[in-house]
C-alpha cells in the first residue's frame, strides 16, 4: 500500500479548510557577507509568529542531494511520490498553457532556435525572442498540415512553445531532436520502441516543414523538440483526499500541474495580494487551496538576493489576508530551494511551517532554514506534508482497530 | 528506481573533486568518568572549524539498532543499499589481499586454529600466531592438490587466511566448518542446496589434507572455514556516478571492498599522514578519493579509550594536508561506531561532516556525536551520503521537469 492508497482509505470529508501556500524556491543559502539566508534576512513578523505557534520542519522534496524540477517539487507536497508520479516535459508545457491535452495526444516542449548556414545550432533559444514574436511564429507553424496527425503549436513564453500531435495510435516513445548543446545540428526524432515509427515520422515531418516556414525568420529559423509525452494518469487529488481542491497560480506550468491532478483552476492576478484576494473570493467554495507564489523563485534564479528577500517580505506583509479567513490548517513552505547564490534550484531542504490549533508548537522563534530544523517536525519528506495537513484539519480517521 | 539507478541517471562528469574520509569506528560512547565520548574528548580544532562551516549530521549505517560489519558500513557510505548489496566474507577476504577472484571461484575465510587430542577446538585463532608463521603454513597448505579444484591459500594476517577453490561448477552454497566456539570439533562443510555437493566434497577434502599437513604445527594444527562465497557483481562505482574513483586504504579488507566496486587502488603507507601524502601525490589523477583510516577502530575494538582519542587527534592534526588541496567536497565520517567501552562495533549513529562552499552551515561548534545531531543534516541514512557529496560537488543534474 503506497502513501496515496493509505490516505485514500483514511481520509474523510469534513468542513475544515486547508490552505497550502507554496512560496516557490523558498529555501536559500547564507549571503557571504552577512551569513544569513534570504529568509533569515527578510523581515517576516507574521511568519515568525506563526512559526512560534505552529509546527516547523525542513522538507526534502525528492531525496537527499536531489535537486527537483518544479513538477516533482509540487507533486511531492501534494502527497504524490515524485519518483513514481512523473510528468513528461511536453505534457506539462501543454497543460500549462491551458491546453486540453487529451488521451492519446503526444506533446513536446519546443524551442525556437537559431541555426547557421551549415545547419548547426548557434543559439538554442533564438536570442530569447519576445513572446509577441514567438506567438506570431507559433501561429505560422500551427498551419502545418501533416495529414497523419493534427498539429497544435502553443506559444508559451519567449522562445518556448508546446507542440501537440493528435492522431490515431501515436506513441510518445520518441527521442529528442534537441541535442541540448550548440555547435551541432538538430537530431532526427528517433522512435525509441517498436510502434513509435508513425509518431517519429510525424514529428520529423513537422520539423522539416517548420524549417521551411521559418527560413527567413532568423534568429528563430528552426525548432528543437524534446520531452515527448502523453498526459499522465495520476490519481485525482480530490478523490484521494475527499477534497474540493482549487489552485491559485498565475504561472502556466503550475496551473498545468494543478489541472493534471484534478484541481479547479481559479482566475487570478499575478501579485501575491491578488492571489490572496482570489482566495478570499472563493474561500467558501472549496476546502483545499493550493496557492503558488512564483516571484521568490524567479528572483533566486536571477541571482538577486535582495529581490528574493523583498519577495518573501511581500508574502509576509499580505499574509494577514489569509489569516483573517481562519483556515483550519495553513501550510507555508516551498517546493524546493532556489538560493540566489546558486542562481537555480538546489537540493537543500526547505523551510516548512504548518499552523493549526492542533500543533504542539514552541521552540522556533523565527521562520527560517536553521530554526525550522529544530521545530517539532525536524527533517521530513515533502510528501509527508499532505498527510500532516489533513491530520491537523482532522480529515484523517484512525488507522487500524 | 532504486537510489543507485536514480543517481546513475542524474550524475554528470565535472572537474570537481570529492574526498570521502572514513575514520573507521568513529562514533563512541561517553567515558563513565568524564561523560565524554572519544570524539568529545579529543582535541580536534580542524574538524571543529569544518563542522562550524559545513553540514553535520548523524548517520545510521544500516538501520536503527543494526550493528554493521565493515563491508555494509562502507558500502552504505558509497551509496549502495547494504541490505541489497552484500559481500560474502570469503570473497571479501580474498580480494582484500589483492587476489584476482574470478567468476565461479569459491572463496572462504579461514582461521588457523588449535585442536586438542580429541579433535576439539581449544583456540579458534591458534594463539594469534605471527603473520610470518601463518604465511609459511599457508604456503604449505597451498600444495594441497584436490584434483577436482585448484586451490589457492592466501595468508592475510596472524591466524587469518583466505581459501579459494577454482574449478568447474563449484557452488558457494556451503555451510561453515567453523562452529564459532571452542570445546567442540570443527563441523563438516555441508552443501546447503542441491548441486553444492561437489564443492562441499572439495572443501572437506581440503580440510582433511590440511589436518594431516598441520599435525605437527601446534598451536596451528587445524583450519576452520566460513563465509563461502562468490565474487559479487555490484554496479561499478565509477560508472554509476561518472567518477574516476581511487581508494587509499592500508588494511586489506578495505582495499578488497574498494576493488569490488571498481575503484583504483593506490599504494600507500599505513599512517594517516602517509595516506594523506598518497592523496596529494595522486590528487590530479582522480575526482573521487575514498580514504580509510583504520586505527580508530582498532583502538575501539581493543577497548582502549585513550588510544582511540589519540588516533582521532592524529587525523585532525594532519587534516590540513587534505584541506590544502581544496577539495570541492570533503566528507569526514565513520562506517560505524566502535565505542571503546563496548570493545566492538555498535549500532550507534555516526558523526558525519560534509564541508563544501554550498553548505548552509552554522550551529555546530564542535565535531562530535551530540552536536552533529543538531546540524543541518540531522539524522540521516549513511547511504544518503554519496548523493549529498555529489550534490555539493555540483555533479547531479535536476530531477524532473
Short mmCIF file of N, CA and C in Angstrom, two decimals, chain A residues 152-311:
data_model
loop_
_atom_site.label_atom_id
_atom_site.label_comp_id
_atom_site.label_asym_id
_atom_site.label_seq_id
_atom_site.Cartn_x
_atom_site.Cartn_y
_atom_site.Cartn_z
N UNK A 152 -1.04 21.12 -33.07
CA UNK A 152 -1.30 22.33 -32.28
C UNK A 152 0.04 22.90 -31.87
N UNK A 153 0.27 24.17 -32.19
CA UNK A 153 1.53 24.80 -31.78
C UNK A 153 1.17 25.93 -30.81
N UNK A 154 1.55 25.74 -29.55
CA UNK A 154 1.10 26.62 -28.48
C UNK A 154 2.23 27.50 -27.97
N UNK A 155 2.13 28.81 -28.17
CA UNK A 155 3.17 29.68 -27.63
C UNK A 155 3.17 29.64 -26.12
N UNK A 156 4.36 29.66 -25.51
CA UNK A 156 4.44 29.64 -24.04
C UNK A 156 5.00 30.97 -23.55
N UNK A 157 6.24 31.21 -23.76
CA UNK A 157 6.87 32.44 -23.31
C UNK A 157 8.22 32.53 -24.01
N UNK A 158 8.57 33.72 -24.49
CA UNK A 158 9.83 33.91 -25.22
C UNK A 158 9.97 32.82 -26.30
N UNK A 159 11.09 32.09 -26.29
CA UNK A 159 11.36 31.10 -27.34
C UNK A 159 10.62 29.78 -27.14
N UNK A 160 9.89 29.65 -26.02
CA UNK A 160 9.30 28.35 -25.66
C UNK A 160 7.94 28.15 -26.30
N UNK A 161 7.70 26.95 -26.77
CA UNK A 161 6.35 26.60 -27.20
C UNK A 161 6.09 25.13 -26.90
N UNK A 162 4.84 24.75 -27.06
CA UNK A 162 4.49 23.33 -26.94
C UNK A 162 3.90 22.88 -28.25
N UNK A 163 4.29 21.68 -28.65
CA UNK A 163 3.71 21.07 -29.85
C UNK A 163 2.85 19.89 -29.41
N UNK A 164 1.64 19.83 -29.93
CA UNK A 164 0.80 18.66 -29.65
C UNK A 164 0.42 18.02 -30.97
N UNK A 165 0.67 16.73 -31.07
CA UNK A 165 0.26 15.95 -32.24
C UNK A 165 -0.94 15.11 -31.84
N UNK A 166 -2.01 15.21 -32.59
CA UNK A 166 -3.22 14.42 -32.28
C UNK A 166 -3.56 13.53 -33.46
N UNK A 167 -3.58 12.23 -33.24
CA UNK A 167 -3.90 11.30 -34.32
C UNK A 167 -4.07 9.90 -33.74
N UNK A 168 -4.32 8.95 -34.59
CA UNK A 168 -4.56 7.59 -34.08
C UNK A 168 -3.25 6.86 -33.84
N UNK A 169 -3.15 6.21 -32.70
CA UNK A 169 -2.02 5.33 -32.42
C UNK A 169 -0.65 5.98 -32.41
N UNK A 170 -0.60 7.23 -31.92
CA UNK A 170 0.71 7.90 -31.85
C UNK A 170 1.38 7.58 -30.52
N UNK A 171 2.59 7.03 -30.59
CA UNK A 171 3.36 6.73 -29.38
C UNK A 171 4.17 7.97 -28.99
N UNK A 172 4.40 8.12 -27.71
CA UNK A 172 5.25 9.22 -27.23
C UNK A 172 6.66 8.75 -26.94
N UNK A 173 6.96 7.51 -27.29
CA UNK A 173 8.32 6.99 -27.04
C UNK A 173 9.28 7.47 -28.11
N UNK A 174 9.59 8.75 -28.05
CA UNK A 174 10.40 9.38 -29.08
C UNK A 174 11.60 10.08 -28.45
N UNK A 175 12.72 10.03 -29.14
CA UNK A 175 13.91 10.75 -28.68
C UNK A 175 13.78 12.23 -28.97
N UNK A 176 14.59 13.04 -28.29
CA UNK A 176 14.59 14.49 -28.50
C UNK A 176 15.24 14.84 -29.85
N UNK A 177 14.75 15.90 -30.49
CA UNK A 177 15.52 16.44 -31.62
C UNK A 177 16.54 17.45 -31.10
N UNK A 178 16.28 17.91 -29.88
CA UNK A 178 17.17 18.89 -29.24
C UNK A 178 18.41 18.19 -28.72
N UNK A 179 19.59 18.52 -29.27
CA UNK A 179 20.81 17.86 -28.78
C UNK A 179 21.31 18.46 -27.46
N UNK A 180 20.61 19.47 -26.94
CA UNK A 180 20.95 20.10 -25.67
C UNK A 180 22.30 20.79 -25.68
N UNK A 181 22.81 21.10 -26.87
CA UNK A 181 24.01 21.91 -26.95
C UNK A 181 24.09 22.57 -28.32
N UNK A 182 24.88 23.62 -28.41
CA UNK A 182 25.04 24.32 -29.68
C UNK A 182 26.23 23.73 -30.45
N UNK A 183 26.38 24.15 -31.71
CA UNK A 183 27.54 23.72 -32.50
C UNK A 183 27.32 22.41 -33.23
N UNK A 184 26.17 21.81 -33.04
CA UNK A 184 25.84 20.56 -33.72
C UNK A 184 24.48 20.74 -34.39
N UNK A 185 24.14 19.90 -35.37
CA UNK A 185 22.82 20.03 -35.98
C UNK A 185 21.74 19.41 -35.08
N UNK A 186 20.48 19.81 -35.26
CA UNK A 186 19.40 19.12 -34.54
C UNK A 186 19.41 17.65 -34.92
N UNK A 187 18.97 16.80 -34.01
CA UNK A 187 18.90 15.37 -34.31
C UNK A 187 17.56 15.04 -34.97
N UNK A 188 17.53 13.98 -35.75
CA UNK A 188 16.21 13.50 -36.16
C UNK A 188 15.51 12.89 -34.94
N UNK A 189 14.18 12.95 -34.93
CA UNK A 189 13.44 12.32 -33.84
C UNK A 189 13.41 10.81 -34.08
N UNK A 190 13.93 10.06 -33.13
CA UNK A 190 14.01 8.60 -33.29
C UNK A 190 12.91 7.90 -32.52
N UNK A 191 12.31 6.86 -33.11
CA UNK A 191 11.36 6.04 -32.34
C UNK A 191 12.15 5.21 -31.34
N UNK A 192 11.77 5.25 -30.07
CA UNK A 192 12.54 4.53 -29.05
C UNK A 192 12.03 3.12 -28.81
N UNK A 193 10.81 2.83 -29.28
CA UNK A 193 10.27 1.48 -29.17
C UNK A 193 9.57 1.15 -30.47
N UNK A 194 9.46 -0.14 -30.79
CA UNK A 194 8.71 -0.52 -32.00
C UNK A 194 7.28 0.00 -31.87
N UNK A 195 6.75 0.53 -32.92
CA UNK A 195 5.40 1.08 -32.86
C UNK A 195 5.40 2.60 -32.76
N UNK A 196 6.58 3.17 -32.54
CA UNK A 196 6.66 4.62 -32.42
C UNK A 196 7.06 5.26 -33.75
N UNK A 197 7.16 4.44 -34.80
CA UNK A 197 7.65 4.95 -36.09
C UNK A 197 6.72 6.02 -36.68
N UNK A 198 5.42 5.80 -36.57
CA UNK A 198 4.47 6.76 -37.14
C UNK A 198 4.61 8.13 -36.46
N UNK A 199 4.68 8.10 -35.16
CA UNK A 199 4.81 9.36 -34.42
C UNK A 199 6.15 10.04 -34.75
N UNK A 200 7.21 9.24 -34.87
CA UNK A 200 8.52 9.81 -35.21
C UNK A 200 8.47 10.46 -36.60
N UNK A 201 7.81 9.79 -37.54
CA UNK A 201 7.69 10.35 -38.89
C UNK A 201 6.93 11.67 -38.85
N UNK A 202 5.86 11.69 -38.05
CA UNK A 202 5.07 12.92 -37.94
C UNK A 202 5.90 14.05 -37.35
N UNK A 203 6.65 13.75 -36.32
CA UNK A 203 7.48 14.78 -35.68
C UNK A 203 8.55 15.28 -36.63
N UNK A 204 9.19 14.36 -37.35
CA UNK A 204 10.24 14.77 -38.29
C UNK A 204 9.68 15.58 -39.46
N UNK A 205 8.49 15.19 -39.89
CA UNK A 205 7.84 15.93 -40.97
C UNK A 205 7.52 17.35 -40.48
N UNK A 206 7.05 17.47 -39.24
CA UNK A 206 6.77 18.79 -38.66
C UNK A 206 8.03 19.64 -38.65
N UNK A 207 9.14 19.03 -38.23
CA UNK A 207 10.40 19.77 -38.16
C UNK A 207 10.83 20.27 -39.54
N UNK A 208 10.70 19.41 -40.55
CA UNK A 208 11.08 19.81 -41.91
C UNK A 208 10.24 20.98 -42.40
N UNK A 209 8.93 20.87 -42.17
CA UNK A 209 8.02 21.95 -42.59
C UNK A 209 8.32 23.24 -41.83
N UNK A 210 8.61 23.10 -40.53
CA UNK A 210 8.90 24.27 -39.71
C UNK A 210 10.15 24.98 -40.22
N UNK A 211 11.15 24.18 -40.60
CA UNK A 211 12.40 24.73 -41.11
C UNK A 211 12.14 25.58 -42.37
N UNK A 212 11.30 25.05 -43.24
CA UNK A 212 10.95 25.79 -44.46
C UNK A 212 10.22 27.10 -44.13
N UNK A 213 9.22 26.99 -43.26
CA UNK A 213 8.40 28.17 -42.92
C UNK A 213 9.21 29.26 -42.21
N UNK A 214 10.23 28.83 -41.45
CA UNK A 214 10.97 29.79 -40.62
C UNK A 214 12.23 30.31 -41.30
N UNK A 215 12.51 29.84 -42.53
CA UNK A 215 13.85 30.09 -43.09
C UNK A 215 14.20 31.56 -43.18
N UNK A 216 13.21 32.44 -43.29
CA UNK A 216 13.52 33.88 -43.36
C UNK A 216 13.28 34.59 -42.03
N UNK A 217 13.14 33.84 -40.96
CA UNK A 217 12.81 34.45 -39.67
C UNK A 217 13.95 34.41 -38.68
N UNK A 218 15.16 34.32 -39.15
CA UNK A 218 16.31 34.35 -38.29
C UNK A 218 16.18 35.50 -37.29
N UNK A 219 16.46 35.40 -36.00
CA UNK A 219 17.16 34.28 -35.35
C UNK A 219 16.30 33.04 -35.10
N UNK A 220 14.97 33.17 -35.26
CA UNK A 220 14.13 32.00 -34.98
C UNK A 220 13.91 31.23 -36.27
N UNK A 221 14.98 30.61 -36.78
CA UNK A 221 14.86 29.95 -38.08
C UNK A 221 14.82 28.42 -38.01
N UNK A 222 14.57 27.89 -36.81
CA UNK A 222 14.48 26.43 -36.67
C UNK A 222 13.79 26.11 -35.36
N UNK A 223 13.38 24.85 -35.20
CA UNK A 223 12.78 24.42 -33.94
C UNK A 223 13.54 23.22 -33.36
N UNK A 224 13.48 23.10 -32.04
CA UNK A 224 14.03 21.93 -31.33
C UNK A 224 12.90 21.35 -30.49
N UNK A 225 12.78 20.03 -30.50
CA UNK A 225 11.71 19.38 -29.73
C UNK A 225 12.31 18.42 -28.70
N UNK A 226 11.69 18.39 -27.55
CA UNK A 226 12.15 17.44 -26.53
C UNK A 226 11.00 17.09 -25.57
N UNK A 227 11.23 16.03 -24.79
CA UNK A 227 10.25 15.66 -23.76
C UNK A 227 8.91 15.22 -24.32
N UNK A 228 8.93 14.41 -25.41
CA UNK A 228 7.68 13.89 -25.97
C UNK A 228 6.95 13.07 -24.90
N UNK A 229 5.69 13.33 -24.70
CA UNK A 229 4.98 12.63 -23.62
C UNK A 229 3.48 12.70 -23.80
N UNK A 230 2.81 11.72 -23.17
CA UNK A 230 1.36 11.71 -23.10
C UNK A 230 0.93 12.41 -21.81
N UNK A 231 -0.34 12.71 -21.74
CA UNK A 231 -0.92 13.19 -20.49
C UNK A 231 -0.81 12.04 -19.48
N UNK A 232 -0.25 12.30 -18.30
CA UNK A 232 -0.14 11.21 -17.33
C UNK A 232 -1.50 10.96 -16.67
N UNK A 233 -1.63 9.79 -16.08
CA UNK A 233 -2.88 9.48 -15.36
C UNK A 233 -2.59 9.33 -13.90
N UNK A 234 -2.50 10.44 -13.22
CA UNK A 234 -2.23 10.40 -11.79
C UNK A 234 -3.56 10.41 -11.05
N UNK A 235 -3.56 9.82 -9.87
CA UNK A 235 -4.81 9.80 -9.11
C UNK A 235 -5.34 11.22 -8.92
N UNK A 236 -6.64 11.33 -8.92
CA UNK A 236 -7.29 12.62 -8.76
C UNK A 236 -7.18 13.06 -7.29
N UNK A 237 -6.62 14.22 -7.10
CA UNK A 237 -6.37 14.70 -5.73
C UNK A 237 -7.64 14.80 -4.91
N UNK A 238 -8.69 15.31 -5.52
CA UNK A 238 -9.96 15.45 -4.82
C UNK A 238 -10.52 14.11 -4.37
N UNK A 239 -10.40 13.10 -5.23
CA UNK A 239 -10.93 11.78 -4.89
C UNK A 239 -10.10 11.11 -3.80
N UNK A 240 -8.79 11.20 -3.93
CA UNK A 240 -7.92 10.55 -2.95
C UNK A 240 -8.18 11.11 -1.56
N UNK A 241 -8.20 12.44 -1.46
CA UNK A 241 -8.27 13.06 -0.14
C UNK A 241 -9.68 13.50 0.26
N UNK A 242 -10.67 13.26 -0.63
CA UNK A 242 -12.05 13.70 -0.38
C UNK A 242 -12.12 15.21 -0.18
N UNK A 243 -11.48 15.91 -1.07
CA UNK A 243 -11.42 17.37 -1.01
C UNK A 243 -12.06 17.96 -2.26
N UNK A 244 -12.41 19.25 -2.15
CA UNK A 244 -12.81 20.04 -3.32
C UNK A 244 -11.68 21.03 -3.56
N UNK A 245 -10.66 20.61 -4.29
CA UNK A 245 -9.44 21.42 -4.35
C UNK A 245 -9.47 22.50 -5.44
N UNK A 246 -8.85 23.62 -5.12
CA UNK A 246 -8.72 24.70 -6.10
C UNK A 246 -7.28 25.18 -6.12
N UNK A 247 -6.85 25.64 -7.30
CA UNK A 247 -5.48 26.14 -7.45
C UNK A 247 -5.49 27.62 -7.79
N UNK A 248 -4.64 28.37 -7.10
CA UNK A 248 -4.47 29.78 -7.39
C UNK A 248 -3.01 29.97 -7.78
N UNK A 249 -2.78 30.05 -9.07
CA UNK A 249 -1.41 30.13 -9.58
C UNK A 249 -1.44 30.96 -10.86
N UNK A 250 -0.51 31.86 -10.98
CA UNK A 250 -0.51 32.72 -12.16
C UNK A 250 0.37 32.14 -13.26
N UNK A 251 1.38 31.40 -12.88
CA UNK A 251 2.38 30.94 -13.83
C UNK A 251 1.89 29.66 -14.50
N UNK A 252 1.97 29.57 -15.82
CA UNK A 252 1.33 28.47 -16.57
C UNK A 252 1.66 27.07 -16.07
N UNK A 253 2.93 26.78 -15.85
CA UNK A 253 3.29 25.41 -15.55
C UNK A 253 2.58 24.89 -14.30
N UNK A 254 2.42 25.76 -13.31
CA UNK A 254 1.82 25.33 -12.05
C UNK A 254 0.32 25.14 -12.21
N UNK A 255 -0.27 25.95 -13.10
CA UNK A 255 -1.68 25.74 -13.42
C UNK A 255 -1.85 24.39 -14.11
N UNK A 256 -0.92 24.09 -15.00
CA UNK A 256 -0.99 22.82 -15.72
C UNK A 256 -0.88 21.63 -14.77
N UNK A 257 0.04 21.76 -13.85
CA UNK A 257 0.26 20.70 -12.87
C UNK A 257 -0.99 20.49 -12.02
N UNK A 258 -1.57 21.61 -11.57
CA UNK A 258 -2.77 21.53 -10.73
C UNK A 258 -3.92 20.88 -11.50
N UNK A 259 -4.04 21.24 -12.77
CA UNK A 259 -5.09 20.66 -13.59
C UNK A 259 -4.90 19.14 -13.75
N UNK A 260 -3.63 18.74 -13.90
CA UNK A 260 -3.34 17.32 -14.11
C UNK A 260 -3.75 16.44 -12.93
N UNK A 261 -3.76 17.02 -11.72
CA UNK A 261 -4.20 16.22 -10.57
C UNK A 261 -5.63 16.58 -10.19
N UNK A 262 -6.31 17.25 -11.09
CA UNK A 262 -7.75 17.43 -10.94
C UNK A 262 -8.22 18.61 -10.12
N UNK A 263 -7.35 19.60 -9.92
CA UNK A 263 -7.82 20.79 -9.18
C UNK A 263 -8.59 21.72 -10.10
N UNK A 264 -9.50 22.49 -9.51
CA UNK A 264 -10.16 23.54 -10.27
C UNK A 264 -9.21 24.74 -10.31
N UNK A 265 -9.05 25.33 -11.49
CA UNK A 265 -8.15 26.49 -11.61
C UNK A 265 -8.96 27.75 -11.42
N UNK A 266 -8.52 28.61 -10.51
CA UNK A 266 -9.21 29.88 -10.30
C UNK A 266 -8.47 30.98 -11.06
N UNK A 267 -9.23 31.86 -11.68
CA UNK A 267 -8.60 33.00 -12.36
C UNK A 267 -8.02 33.94 -11.31
N UNK A 268 -6.82 34.43 -11.57
CA UNK A 268 -6.17 35.28 -10.58
C UNK A 268 -5.20 36.24 -11.24
N UNK A 269 -4.96 37.36 -10.56
CA UNK A 269 -3.87 38.23 -10.95
C UNK A 269 -2.58 37.61 -10.46
N UNK A 270 -1.44 38.23 -10.80
CA UNK A 270 -0.17 37.56 -10.51
C UNK A 270 0.56 38.07 -9.28
N UNK A 271 0.11 39.17 -8.65
CA UNK A 271 0.80 39.58 -7.42
C UNK A 271 0.30 38.70 -6.28
N UNK A 272 1.09 38.67 -5.21
CA UNK A 272 0.69 37.86 -4.06
C UNK A 272 -0.64 38.36 -3.52
N UNK A 273 -0.78 39.68 -3.44
CA UNK A 273 -2.03 40.22 -2.90
C UNK A 273 -3.22 39.81 -3.77
N UNK A 274 -3.04 39.89 -5.08
CA UNK A 274 -4.12 39.48 -5.98
C UNK A 274 -4.46 37.99 -5.78
N UNK A 275 -3.43 37.20 -5.59
CA UNK A 275 -3.69 35.77 -5.37
C UNK A 275 -4.47 35.55 -4.08
N UNK A 276 -4.08 36.30 -3.04
CA UNK A 276 -4.78 36.14 -1.75
C UNK A 276 -6.22 36.67 -1.84
N UNK A 277 -6.43 37.72 -2.65
CA UNK A 277 -7.80 38.22 -2.85
C UNK A 277 -8.65 37.17 -3.57
N UNK A 278 -8.00 36.49 -4.52
CA UNK A 278 -8.71 35.40 -5.21
C UNK A 278 -9.12 34.33 -4.20
N UNK A 279 -8.20 34.03 -3.29
CA UNK A 279 -8.51 33.06 -2.24
C UNK A 279 -9.73 33.51 -1.43
N UNK A 280 -9.74 34.79 -1.06
CA UNK A 280 -10.88 35.32 -0.29
C UNK A 280 -12.20 35.16 -1.04
N UNK A 281 -12.15 35.50 -2.35
CA UNK A 281 -13.38 35.44 -3.14
C UNK A 281 -13.95 34.03 -3.23
N UNK A 282 -13.07 33.06 -3.27
CA UNK A 282 -13.55 31.69 -3.50
C UNK A 282 -13.48 30.83 -2.23
N UNK A 283 -13.25 31.49 -1.12
CA UNK A 283 -12.98 30.73 0.11
C UNK A 283 -14.12 29.78 0.48
N UNK A 284 -15.34 30.19 0.22
CA UNK A 284 -16.49 29.38 0.62
C UNK A 284 -16.68 28.15 -0.28
N UNK A 285 -16.12 28.21 -1.46
CA UNK A 285 -16.45 27.18 -2.46
C UNK A 285 -15.60 25.92 -2.39
N UNK A 286 -14.46 25.99 -1.73
CA UNK A 286 -13.55 24.85 -1.71
C UNK A 286 -13.06 24.59 -0.29
N UNK A 287 -12.45 23.44 -0.10
CA UNK A 287 -11.89 23.14 1.23
C UNK A 287 -10.38 22.91 1.18
N UNK A 288 -9.80 23.02 -0.02
CA UNK A 288 -8.34 22.91 -0.15
C UNK A 288 -7.88 23.89 -1.22
N UNK A 289 -6.93 24.73 -0.85
CA UNK A 289 -6.42 25.73 -1.78
C UNK A 289 -4.90 25.57 -1.92
N UNK A 290 -4.48 25.37 -3.15
CA UNK A 290 -3.05 25.37 -3.46
C UNK A 290 -2.74 26.76 -4.02
N UNK A 291 -1.98 27.54 -3.27
CA UNK A 291 -1.66 28.90 -3.70
C UNK A 291 -0.17 28.95 -4.02
N UNK A 292 0.16 29.36 -5.23
CA UNK A 292 1.54 29.32 -5.68
C UNK A 292 2.11 30.72 -5.92
N UNK A 293 3.21 31.04 -5.24
CA UNK A 293 3.87 32.33 -5.42
C UNK A 293 5.16 32.12 -6.18
N UNK A 294 5.27 32.72 -7.35
CA UNK A 294 6.40 32.45 -8.25
C UNK A 294 7.60 33.37 -8.04
N UNK A 295 7.38 34.59 -7.60
CA UNK A 295 8.46 35.58 -7.74
C UNK A 295 9.69 35.32 -6.86
N UNK A 296 9.52 34.59 -5.76
CA UNK A 296 10.69 34.24 -4.95
C UNK A 296 11.66 33.37 -5.76
N UNK A 297 11.12 32.41 -6.47
CA UNK A 297 11.95 31.53 -7.29
C UNK A 297 12.59 32.31 -8.44
N UNK A 298 11.81 33.18 -9.06
CA UNK A 298 12.34 33.95 -10.19
C UNK A 298 13.53 34.81 -9.74
N UNK A 299 13.40 35.44 -8.56
CA UNK A 299 14.50 36.27 -8.04
C UNK A 299 15.72 35.40 -7.75
N UNK A 300 15.48 34.23 -7.15
CA UNK A 300 16.58 33.31 -6.86
C UNK A 300 17.28 32.86 -8.13
N UNK A 301 16.50 32.52 -9.14
CA UNK A 301 17.07 32.08 -10.42
C UNK A 301 17.92 33.19 -11.04
N UNK A 302 17.49 34.44 -10.82
CA UNK A 302 18.26 35.57 -11.36
C UNK A 302 19.46 35.90 -10.49
N UNK A 303 19.63 35.21 -9.40
CA UNK A 303 20.75 35.50 -8.51
C UNK A 303 20.57 36.80 -7.75
N UNK A 304 19.32 37.26 -7.64
CA UNK A 304 19.06 38.56 -7.00
C UNK A 304 18.62 38.34 -5.54
N UNK A 305 19.60 38.30 -4.67
CA UNK A 305 19.38 38.03 -3.24
C UNK A 305 18.37 39.02 -2.67
N UNK A 306 18.60 40.30 -2.93
CA UNK A 306 17.75 41.34 -2.35
C UNK A 306 16.31 41.23 -2.84
N UNK A 307 16.16 40.94 -4.14
CA UNK A 307 14.80 40.85 -4.67
C UNK A 307 14.06 39.65 -4.07
N UNK A 308 14.83 38.59 -3.82
CA UNK A 308 14.19 37.43 -3.19
C UNK A 308 13.76 37.78 -1.76
N UNK A 309 14.62 38.51 -1.06
CA UNK A 309 14.26 38.96 0.29
C UNK A 309 12.97 39.78 0.25
N UNK A 310 12.88 40.70 -0.69
CA UNK A 310 11.68 41.55 -0.78
C UNK A 310 10.44 40.73 -1.16
N UNK A 311 10.65 39.76 -2.02
CA UNK A 311 9.51 38.91 -2.42
C UNK A 311 8.98 38.15 -1.21
#
